[in-house]
Amino acid sequence: MRTLYPEIEPYDSGMLDVGDGQQVYWETSGNPEGKPVVFLHGGPGGGSTPSHRRLFDPERYRIVLLDQRNCGRSLPHASDPDADLSANTTWNLVSDLEKLREHLEIERWQVFGGSWGSALALAYAETHPERVTELIVRGIFTLRPAELDWFYEGGAAALFPDLWEGFVEPVPVEERGHLIRAYSRLLADEDPAVHGPAAVAWSRWESSTITLLPRPEVVATFTEEKYAVAFARIENHYFVNGGWFEEDQLIRDAYKLEGIPGVIVQGRYDVCTPAMTAWDLHRAWPEAELNIIADAGHAYDEPGILDALIEATDRFAGGEPAGVAADDEGSDEAGSDEAGADEAGSDEKAAHEDVADEEAAGEEADEEAADAERADAEPTDPQDTEE
């Protein structure tokens, strides 16, 4: 199975003034002359991390990461009690992406987004389809009322009643009829003794349920108070406002994606963003390839999901890959991931069927060397597991 490319550092970075008193952090890594791709993190409020660079072949991609408004390294940070989130909206983030694209002098780019990042990717691609070369989305989330109600108003409690008890604990009993609204009040309270525990409870609920199996180190990272306050405040701000979307807007307008090559990757047991939304998107955008991973939850770094994502980025990169890290033991559990890889392999073989045998042998040797390098790469850090 494919895994992350080796660690790399940015070759350029900066703070982009996008107006409204907002400074957005951005960075570029990989090949300055490579295929441009922009990675959109989750949350909203999750921030980008070094491991996100490693989803892309650094020899073939010009990799653009950013921290969306008020999170990560962007300023002002939402953990600051004085931070005003009123200018942090979906459509301002779409505008920020266009400003960043123009700042970096990129004509068109691949757009990659997971979880909330899938919603932002869809919003951007449906608004600016002429700027998108390909679209890769994972853990599909479109902020429809049914999606928010499932995870934040009690549906998912049927699967995690013990964890749900911790989520509702900060909320007075009389306010538990509308938990998103109740949390809005708690998180806006100036008293750290009120907003702090509420933010930690919100972030613990999410981080405890985004992986197929428990990962305590992920929960510990999400519940660090500064991170938790920013994460919970931004998410709640978006959810109270329904993402500033019209009813069913991202699914309704998927017809605007016609002609854009796309891949949808979805964990079968994703409790945070259940597969119903990925299925609805696939029905509205049938051109996109849908990969439902049989043994995965929500997080991007679960093995089957990671394999499918990197297969897609490798395929869309064009040219010859630097190498694909493989699981020596193999697995019968890869399901649709392996099927997708087989299809990609067939396409590549057809495209290069005239290559001489000795040249192919040389390329195979190069791939094996690169495989070894990637197999030695360190695993994902807990802080890089994305909501």
Coordinates of C-alpha atoms in Angstrom, one line a residue, residues 149-387:
D149 CA -27.6 16.9 13.3
W150 CA -26.0 13.5 13.0
F151 CA -22.7 14.3 14.5
Y152 CA -23.5 17.3 16.8
E153 CA -27.1 16.9 17.9
G154 CA -27.2 13.2 18.9
G155 CA -27.3 10.8 16.0
A156 CA -23.7 9.5 16.5
A157 CA -24.4 9.1 20.2
A158 CA -26.0 5.8 19.3
L159 CA -22.5 4.5 18.5
F160 CA -20.5 6.3 21.2
P161 CA -22.9 6.9 24.1
D162 CA -19.9 7.0 26.6
L163 CA -18.1 9.7 24.6
W164 CA -21.3 11.6 23.9
E165 CA -21.8 12.0 27.7
G166 CA -18.6 14.0 27.8
F167 CA -19.7 16.1 24.9
V168 CA -22.9 17.2 26.5
E169 CA -21.5 17.6 30.0
P170 CA -20.6 21.3 29.8
V171 CA -24.1 22.2 28.5
P172 CA -26.9 22.9 31.0
V173 CA -29.6 20.4 30.8
E174 CA -32.2 23.0 29.7
E175 CA -30.0 23.9 26.6
R176 CA -29.4 20.4 25.3
G177 CA -32.2 20.6 22.8
H178 CA -29.9 22.5 20.4
L179 CA -26.3 21.7 21.2
I180 CA -24.6 23.7 18.4
R181 CA -26.4 26.8 19.6
A182 CA -25.6 26.1 23.2
Y183 CA -22.0 25.6 22.5
S184 CA -22.0 28.9 20.6
R185 CA -22.9 30.7 23.8
L186 CA -20.3 28.8 25.9
L187 CA -17.4 29.3 23.4
A188 CA -18.2 33.0 23.1
D189 CA -18.0 33.5 26.9
E190 CA -15.0 35.7 27.9
D191 CA -14.4 33.6 31.0
P192 CA -11.7 30.9 30.4
A193 CA -13.3 28.8 33.0
V194 CA -16.4 28.6 30.7
H195 CA -15.0 28.6 27.1
G196 CA -12.0 26.5 27.9
P197 CA -13.7 23.3 29.2
A198 CA -16.4 23.7 26.5
A199 CA -13.7 23.9 23.7
V200 CA -11.9 20.8 25.1
A201 CA -15.1 18.8 25.3
W202 CA -16.0 19.8 21.7
S203 CA -12.6 18.8 20.5
R204 CA -12.4 15.6 22.5
W205 CA -15.7 14.4 21.0
E206 CA -14.4 14.9 17.5
S207 CA -10.9 13.5 18.0
S208 CA -12.2 10.5 19.8
T209 CA -14.4 9.5 16.9
I210 CA -12.5 10.3 13.7
T211 CA -10.4 7.1 13.6
L212 CA -11.6 3.6 13.2
L213 CA -9.7 2.5 16.3
P214 CA -8.9 4.7 19.3
R215 CA -5.7 6.8 19.1
P216 CA -5.2 8.5 22.5
E217 CA -2.3 10.6 21.2
V218 CA -4.6 12.2 18.6
V219 CA -7.1 13.1 21.3
A220 CA -4.2 14.6 23.4
T221 CA -3.2 16.9 20.6
F222 CA -6.7 18.1 19.8
T223 CA -7.5 18.8 23.5
E224 CA -4.5 21.1 24.0
E225 CA -6.4 24.2 25.2
K226 CA -5.1 26.8 22.7
Y227 CA -5.7 24.5 19.7
A228 CA -9.1 23.3 21.1
V229 CA -10.4 26.9 21.6
A230 CA -9.5 28.0 18.1
F231 CA -10.8 24.7 16.6
A232 CA -14.1 24.7 18.4
R233 CA -14.8 28.4 18.0
I234 CA -14.2 28.3 14.2
E235 CA -16.1 25.1 13.7
N236 CA -19.1 26.2 15.8
H237 CA -19.1 29.6 14.0
Y238 CA -19.5 27.9 10.7
F239 CA -22.1 25.4 11.9
V240 CA -24.3 28.0 13.5
N241 CA -24.3 29.8 10.1
G242 CA -24.8 26.6 8.0
G243 CA -21.5 27.4 6.2
W244 CA -23.3 30.3 4.5
F245 CA -24.6 27.8 2.0
E246 CA -28.0 27.7 0.4
E247 CA -29.9 24.5 1.0
D248 CA -28.0 21.5 -0.5
Q249 CA -25.9 23.9 -2.4
L250 CA -22.7 21.9 -2.9
I251 CA -24.5 18.8 -4.1
R252 CA -27.0 20.8 -6.1
D253 CA -24.3 22.7 -8.0
A254 CA -22.0 19.7 -8.6
Y255 CA -23.0 19.8 -12.3
K256 CA -20.6 22.8 -12.5
L257 CA -17.7 20.2 -12.0
E258 CA -18.4 18.6 -15.4
G259 CA -15.2 18.1 -17.2
I260 CA -13.0 18.2 -14.1
P261 CA -11.3 14.9 -13.4
G262 CA -12.1 13.9 -9.9
V263 CA -11.7 11.3 -7.1
I264 CA -13.8 10.9 -4.0
V265 CA -12.3 8.9 -1.1
Q266 CA -14.6 7.9 1.7
G267 CA -14.1 5.6 4.8
R268 CA -16.9 3.1 5.1
Y269 CA -17.0 3.5 8.9
D270 CA -16.6 7.3 8.9
V271 CA -18.8 8.4 11.8
C272 CA -17.9 12.1 11.6
T273 CA -18.9 12.5 7.9
P274 CA -20.9 9.4 7.0
A275 CA -20.8 7.9 3.5
M276 CA -24.3 9.2 2.6
T277 CA -22.8 12.5 1.6
A278 CA -20.0 11.0 -0.5
W279 CA -22.7 8.9 -2.2
D280 CA -24.9 11.9 -2.9
L281 CA -22.0 13.8 -4.4
H282 CA -21.1 10.8 -6.6
R283 CA -24.6 10.6 -7.9
A284 CA -24.6 14.4 -8.7
W285 CA -21.0 14.1 -10.1
P286 CA -20.9 10.7 -11.8
E287 CA -17.7 11.5 -13.7
A288 CA -15.8 11.4 -10.4
E289 CA -14.3 8.1 -9.3
L290 CA -15.7 6.9 -5.9
N291 CA -13.5 4.9 -3.6
I292 CA -15.2 3.6 -0.5
I293 CA -12.5 2.2 1.8
A294 CA -13.8 -0.9 3.5
D295 CA -11.6 -0.8 6.7
A296 CA -11.4 2.9 7.5
G297 CA -13.0 5.7 9.4
H298 CA -12.5 9.4 8.8
A299 CA -8.9 10.3 9.2
Y300 CA -6.8 10.9 6.1
D301 CA -3.8 8.9 7.5
E302 CA -5.7 5.6 7.9
P303 CA -3.9 3.1 5.7
G304 CA -6.6 2.4 3.1
I305 CA -7.5 6.1 2.8
L306 CA -3.9 7.2 2.5
D307 CA -3.3 4.6 -0.2
A308 CA -6.2 5.8 -2.3
L309 CA -5.3 9.5 -1.9
I310 CA -1.7 9.0 -2.9
E311 CA -2.7 6.8 -5.8
A312 CA -4.8 9.7 -7.0
T313 CA -2.2 12.3 -6.6
D314 CA 0.4 10.1 -8.3
R315 CA -1.9 9.4 -11.2
F316 CA -2.8 13.1 -11.7
A317 CA 0.8 14.2 -11.5
G318 CA 1.6 12.9 -14.9
G319 CA 5.0 11.5 -15.9
E320 CA 6.8 8.8 -14.0
P321 CA 6.4 8.6 -10.2
A322 CA 9.4 8.9 -8.0
G323 CA 8.3 5.7 -6.3
V324 CA 5.5 4.0 -4.5
A325 CA 6.0 2.6 -1.0
A326 CA 4.4 -0.8 -0.8
D327 CA 3.3 -3.0 2.1
D328 CA 5.6 -6.0 1.9
E329 CA 3.0 -8.3 3.5
G330 CA 0.2 -7.3 1.1
S331 CA -3.4 -7.2 2.1
D332 CA -6.7 -8.5 0.9
E333 CA -8.4 -5.7 2.8
A334 CA -7.5 -2.9 0.4
G335 CA -10.7 -3.5 -1.6
S336 CA -11.6 -0.6 -3.9
D337 CA -8.2 1.0 -3.2
E338 CA -6.3 -1.9 -4.9
A339 CA -8.9 -1.9 -7.7
G340 CA -8.2 1.7 -8.3
A341 CA -4.5 1.1 -8.2
D342 CA -4.9 -1.7 -10.7
E343 CA -6.8 0.5 -13.1
A344 CA -4.2 3.2 -12.8
G345 CA -1.5 0.6 -13.5
S346 CA -3.4 -0.5 -16.6
D347 CA -3.7 3.0 -17.9
E348 CA 0.0 3.6 -17.4
K349 CA 0.8 0.4 -19.2
A350 CA -1.3 1.4 -22.1
A351 CA 0.3 4.8 -22.2
H352 CA 3.8 3.4 -22.3
E353 CA 3.3 0.1 -24.2
D354 CA 5.9 1.1 -26.8
V355 CA 8.7 1.5 -24.2
A356 CA 11.6 -0.8 -24.8
D357 CA 12.0 -3.7 -22.3
E358 CA 15.4 -2.6 -21.2
E359 CA 14.1 0.9 -20.5
A360 CA 11.2 -0.4 -18.4
A361 CA 13.6 -2.6 -16.4
G362 CA 15.7 0.5 -15.6
E363 CA 12.6 2.4 -14.5
E364 CA 11.6 -0.5 -12.3
A365 CA 15.0 -0.4 -10.6
D366 CA 14.6 3.3 -10.0
E367 CA 11.2 2.8 -8.5
E368 CA 12.5 0.1 -6.2
A369 CA 15.2 2.4 -4.9
A370 CA 12.6 5.1 -4.3
D371 CA 10.3 2.6 -2.6
A372 CA 13.0 1.9 -0.1
E373 CA 13.5 5.6 0.6
R374 CA 9.8 6.2 1.2
A375 CA 9.3 3.0 3.3
D376 CA 11.9 4.4 5.7
A377 CA 10.0 7.7 6.1
E378 CA 8.7 8.4 9.6
P379 CA 5.0 7.7 10.2
T380 CA 2.5 10.5 10.5
D381 CA 2.8 12.5 13.7
P382 CA -0.3 12.5 15.9
Q383 CA -0.8 16.2 15.4
D384 CA -1.1 15.7 11.6
T385 CA -4.2 13.5 11.9
E386 CA -6.9 15.6 10.3
E387 CA -10.4 16.1 11.5

